[in-house]
Short mmCIF file of C-alpha atoms (C1' of nucleotides) in Angstrom, two decimals:
data_model
loop_
_atom_site.label_atom_id
_atom_site.label_comp_id
_atom_site.label_asym_id
_atom_site.label_seq_id
_atom_site.Cartn_x
_atom_site.Cartn_y
_atom_site.Cartn_z
CA UNK F 1 -24.70 11.53 6.85
CA UNK F 2 -24.81 15.17 5.30
CA UNK F 3 -22.98 16.22 2.25
CA UNK F 4 -21.84 19.46 1.15
CA UNK F 5 -19.98 20.71 -1.91
CA UNK F 6 -16.79 23.08 -1.12
CA UNK F 7 -16.16 25.57 -3.70
CA UNK F 8 -12.37 26.15 -4.25
CA UNK F 9 -10.11 27.76 -6.86
CA UNK F 10 -9.67 24.07 -8.24
CA UNK F 11 -13.35 23.39 -8.25
CA UNK F 12 -16.00 21.82 -6.25
CA UNK F 13 -15.07 19.26 -3.61
CA UNK F 14 -17.52 17.04 -1.97
CA UNK F 15 -17.34 16.69 1.55
CA UNK F 16 -19.42 13.79 3.56
CA UNK F 17 -20.12 14.20 7.28
CA UNK F 18 -21.31 11.54 9.81
CA UNK F 19 -22.13 12.10 13.45
CA UNK F 20 -18.57 11.68 14.14
CA UNK F 21 -16.87 14.04 11.72
CA UNK F 22 -15.63 14.46 8.22
CA UNK F 23 -15.71 10.94 6.74
CA UNK F 24 -14.75 11.65 2.94
CA UNK F 25 -13.48 14.54 0.66
CA UNK F 26 -14.16 13.81 -3.00
CA UNK F 27 -12.16 15.71 -5.76
CA UNK F 28 -14.20 17.99 -8.12
CA UNK F 29 -16.30 15.79 -10.55
CA UNK F 30 -19.31 16.31 -12.72
CA UNK F 31 -21.13 14.02 -10.46
CA UNK F 32 -20.56 16.36 -7.39
CA UNK F 33 -22.92 19.23 -8.41
CA UNK F 34 -25.84 17.20 -8.22
CA UNK F 35 -25.37 15.96 -4.80
CA UNK F 36 -25.50 19.36 -3.08
CA UNK F 37 -27.60 19.39 0.37
CA UNK F 38 -27.47 22.14 2.74
CA UNK F 39 -25.16 21.55 5.89
CA UNK F 40 -27.21 20.67 8.98
CA UNK F 41 -26.62 23.26 11.79
CA UNK F 42 -24.81 20.63 13.84
CA UNK F 43 -22.15 20.08 11.44
CA UNK F 44 -21.85 24.00 10.43
CA UNK F 45 -18.73 24.33 12.67
CA UNK F 46 -17.17 21.17 10.82
CA UNK F 47 -17.98 22.42 7.38
CA UNK F 48 -16.27 25.82 8.11
CA UNK F 49 -13.10 24.22 9.43
CA UNK F 50 -13.04 21.88 6.26
CA UNK F 51 -13.53 24.73 4.14
CA UNK F 52 -10.57 26.56 5.81
CA UNK F 53 -8.37 23.77 6.03
CA UNK F 54 -8.85 23.09 2.52
CA UNK F 55 -8.26 26.13 1.07
CA UNK F 56 -5.27 26.42 3.01
CA UNK F 57 -3.80 22.99 1.85
CA UNK F 58 -4.69 23.73 -1.57
CA UNK F 59 -2.34 26.63 -1.42
CA UNK F 60 0.49 24.47 -0.19
CA UNK F 61 0.25 25.77 3.41
CA UNK F 62 -0.17 23.62 6.83
CA UNK F 63 -4.10 23.33 6.98
CA UNK F 64 -4.48 24.73 10.41
CA UNK F 65 -7.42 23.70 12.67
CA UNK F 66 -8.92 20.70 11.26
CA UNK F 67 -12.36 18.90 11.74
CA UNK F 68 -12.62 15.64 13.39
CA UNK F 69 -12.22 13.00 11.02
CA UNK F 70 -14.48 9.79 11.05
CA UNK F 71 -12.06 6.90 10.13
CA UNK F 72 -14.18 4.19 11.47
CA UNK F 73 -14.29 2.47 8.29
CA UNK F 74 -10.53 1.82 8.04
CA UNK F 75 -8.80 -1.18 9.42
CA UNK F 76 -6.38 -0.73 12.41
CA UNK F 77 -3.57 -1.09 9.84
CA UNK F 78 -5.13 1.52 7.37
CA UNK F 79 -5.69 3.85 10.34
CA UNK F 80 -2.15 3.50 11.60
CA UNK F 81 -1.00 4.45 8.03
CA UNK F 82 -3.16 7.53 7.83
CA UNK F 83 -1.82 8.65 11.06
CA UNK F 84 1.68 8.34 9.67
CA UNK F 85 0.61 10.16 6.69
CA UNK F 86 -0.83 13.24 8.90
CA UNK F 87 2.65 13.49 10.45
CA UNK F 88 4.48 14.42 7.04
CA UNK F 89 4.65 18.09 6.86
CA UNK F 90 3.78 20.22 3.67
CA UNK F 91 6.75 20.35 1.41
CA UNK F 92 7.99 16.99 2.46
CA UNK F 93 7.79 13.39 1.39
CA UNK F 94 8.29 9.88 2.26
CA UNK F 95 8.50 6.68 0.23
CA UNK F 96 5.90 3.99 0.71
CA UNK F 97 8.79 1.81 2.23
CA UNK F 98 9.71 4.45 4.72
CA UNK F 99 6.06 4.50 6.12
CA UNK F 100 6.11 0.73 6.38
CA UNK F 101 9.27 0.66 8.21
CA UNK F 102 7.94 3.45 10.61
CA UNK F 103 5.14 1.15 11.24
CA UNK F 104 7.33 -1.96 12.15
CA UNK F 105 6.03 -3.71 8.97
CA UNK F 106 9.34 -3.76 6.91
CA UNK F 107 8.27 -5.41 3.49
CA UNK F 108 4.55 -3.85 3.93
CA UNK F 109 5.53 -1.15 1.40
CA UNK F 110 2.77 -2.52 -0.78
CA UNK F 111 0.27 -2.88 1.73
CA UNK F 112 0.97 0.89 2.51
CA UNK F 113 0.29 1.93 -0.93
CA UNK F 114 -2.99 -0.04 -0.79
CA UNK F 115 -3.99 1.85 2.34
CA UNK F 116 -3.10 5.17 0.89
CA UNK F 117 -5.57 4.27 -1.97
CA UNK F 118 -8.25 3.53 0.83
CA UNK F 119 -7.68 7.21 2.05
CA UNK F 120 -11.12 8.85 1.89
CA UNK F 121 -9.81 12.29 2.79
CA UNK F 122 -7.21 13.09 0.45
CA UNK F 123 -5.40 16.58 0.55
CA UNK F 124 -6.35 16.89 4.44
CA UNK F 125 -4.75 13.65 4.91
CA UNK F 126 -1.93 13.85 2.65
CA UNK F 127 -1.34 10.69 0.67
CA UNK F 128 0.06 12.70 -2.01
CA UNK F 129 3.32 13.29 -0.01
CA UNK F 130 4.22 9.24 -0.63
CA UNK F 131 6.46 8.75 -3.52
CA UNK F 132 8.09 5.39 -4.77
CA UNK F 133 11.45 4.68 -3.36
CA UNK F 134 13.09 5.39 -6.39
CA UNK F 135 11.90 8.70 -6.38
CA UNK F 136 9.33 8.33 -9.08
CA UNK F 137 5.63 9.54 -8.32
CA UNK F 138 3.96 6.09 -7.64
CA UNK F 139 0.05 6.11 -8.23
CA UNK F 140 -2.80 8.19 -6.95
CA UNK F 141 -6.45 7.36 -6.82
CA UNK F 142 -7.63 10.82 -7.73
CA UNK F 143 -5.42 10.91 -10.84
CA UNK F 144 -1.88 11.62 -11.15
CA UNK F 145 -2.37 15.25 -12.22
CA UNK F 146 -3.73 15.68 -8.84
CA UNK F 147 -0.53 14.36 -7.19
CA UNK F 148 1.65 16.57 -9.00
CA UNK F 149 -0.52 19.77 -8.40
CA UNK F 150 -0.46 19.26 -5.01
CA UNK F 151 3.16 18.72 -4.63
CA UNK F 152 3.96 21.38 -6.87
CA UNK F 153 1.83 23.90 -4.40
CA UNK F 154 4.18 22.80 -1.66
CA UNK F 155 7.14 23.65 -3.64
CA UNK F 156 8.27 20.18 -4.56
CA UNK F 157 9.23 21.09 -8.18
CA UNK F 158 11.90 18.11 -8.21
CA UNK F 159 9.35 15.57 -8.62
CA UNK F 160 11.40 14.69 -11.53
CA UNK F 161 11.48 16.47 -14.67
CA UNK F 162 11.38 13.01 -16.40
CA UNK F 163 8.23 12.27 -14.54
CA UNK F 164 6.54 15.46 -15.31
CA UNK F 165 7.66 15.29 -19.03
CA UNK F 166 6.59 11.54 -19.23
CA UNK F 167 2.93 12.48 -18.35
CA UNK F 168 1.89 14.14 -21.68
"C1'" DC W 1 13.28 -0.17 -20.96
"C1'" DC W 2 11.02 -4.88 -19.41
"C1'" DA W 3 9.98 -9.00 -16.59
"C1'" DC W 4 9.78 -11.48 -12.72
"C1'" DG W 5 9.91 -12.96 -7.87
"C1'" DG W 6 8.88 -11.70 -3.15
"C1'" DT W 7 5.91 -9.04 0.02
"C1'" DG W 8 1.95 -7.95 3.37
"C1'" DG W 9 -3.13 -6.35 3.90
"C1'" DT W 10 -7.94 -6.85 1.83
"C1'" DA W 11 -12.23 -8.43 -0.08
"C1'" DG W 12 -15.11 -11.90 -1.71
"C1'" DA W 13 -16.23 -16.73 -2.46
"C1'" DT V 1 -9.47 -21.43 4.00
"C1'" DC V 2 -8.15 -19.95 -0.99
"C1'" DT V 3 -7.61 -16.54 -4.23
"C1'" DA V 4 -7.19 -12.85 -6.65
"C1'" DC V 5 -6.47 -8.28 -6.19
"C1'" DC V 6 -2.75 -3.95 -5.28
"C1'" DA V 7 -0.83 3.81 -5.37
"C1'" DC V 8 5.86 -1.58 -3.75
"C1'" DC V 9 10.61 -2.98 -4.15
"C1'" DG V 10 14.82 -5.15 -5.62
"C1'" DT V 11 17.35 -7.58 -9.17
"C1'" DG V 12 18.59 -8.87 -13.67
"C1'" DG V 13 18.58 -8.75 -18.69
#
DNA sequence: CCACGGTGGTAGA
DNA sequence: TCTACCACCGTGG
């Protein structure tokens, strides 16, 4: 298990790699700076791919080549949700309910939300593109400010003028 | 706006 | 098992 910080225009993210690939990507926080470790040689390529992909994704563009993800900690249901998330293109959104239906779990919208919250690789696994069925934002474990920022970078300004205004 | 019931997956006891 | 969580959703006041 190796951790490295990734400096971006939005701050320093913290990437955690296992022998299988990228296991988590944490949003910038004060705690990140203390945890810096030099990347081991064997994960240097994955680290490079992660840096490039994150930079693109933060710009609202398709991330291009991705490192392998280590999602082994997730349940089968969670992994199926995360796979569905990766199929949502930048600039597009789905509702929790739509994801549930696509997985043949009608009525499982709430469980989908829970699985989104369990996503350890935000931004690259785009849980921010999932909104409530009524068009409102829904939640975001990294903080709604991030969800809004990421959506706006992808050109989704319609998140609801109401929603944006009601945040202050 | 709010309250409520129904819902499916998860973690912990 | 039982139980109490939840980034949900529809209905009804």
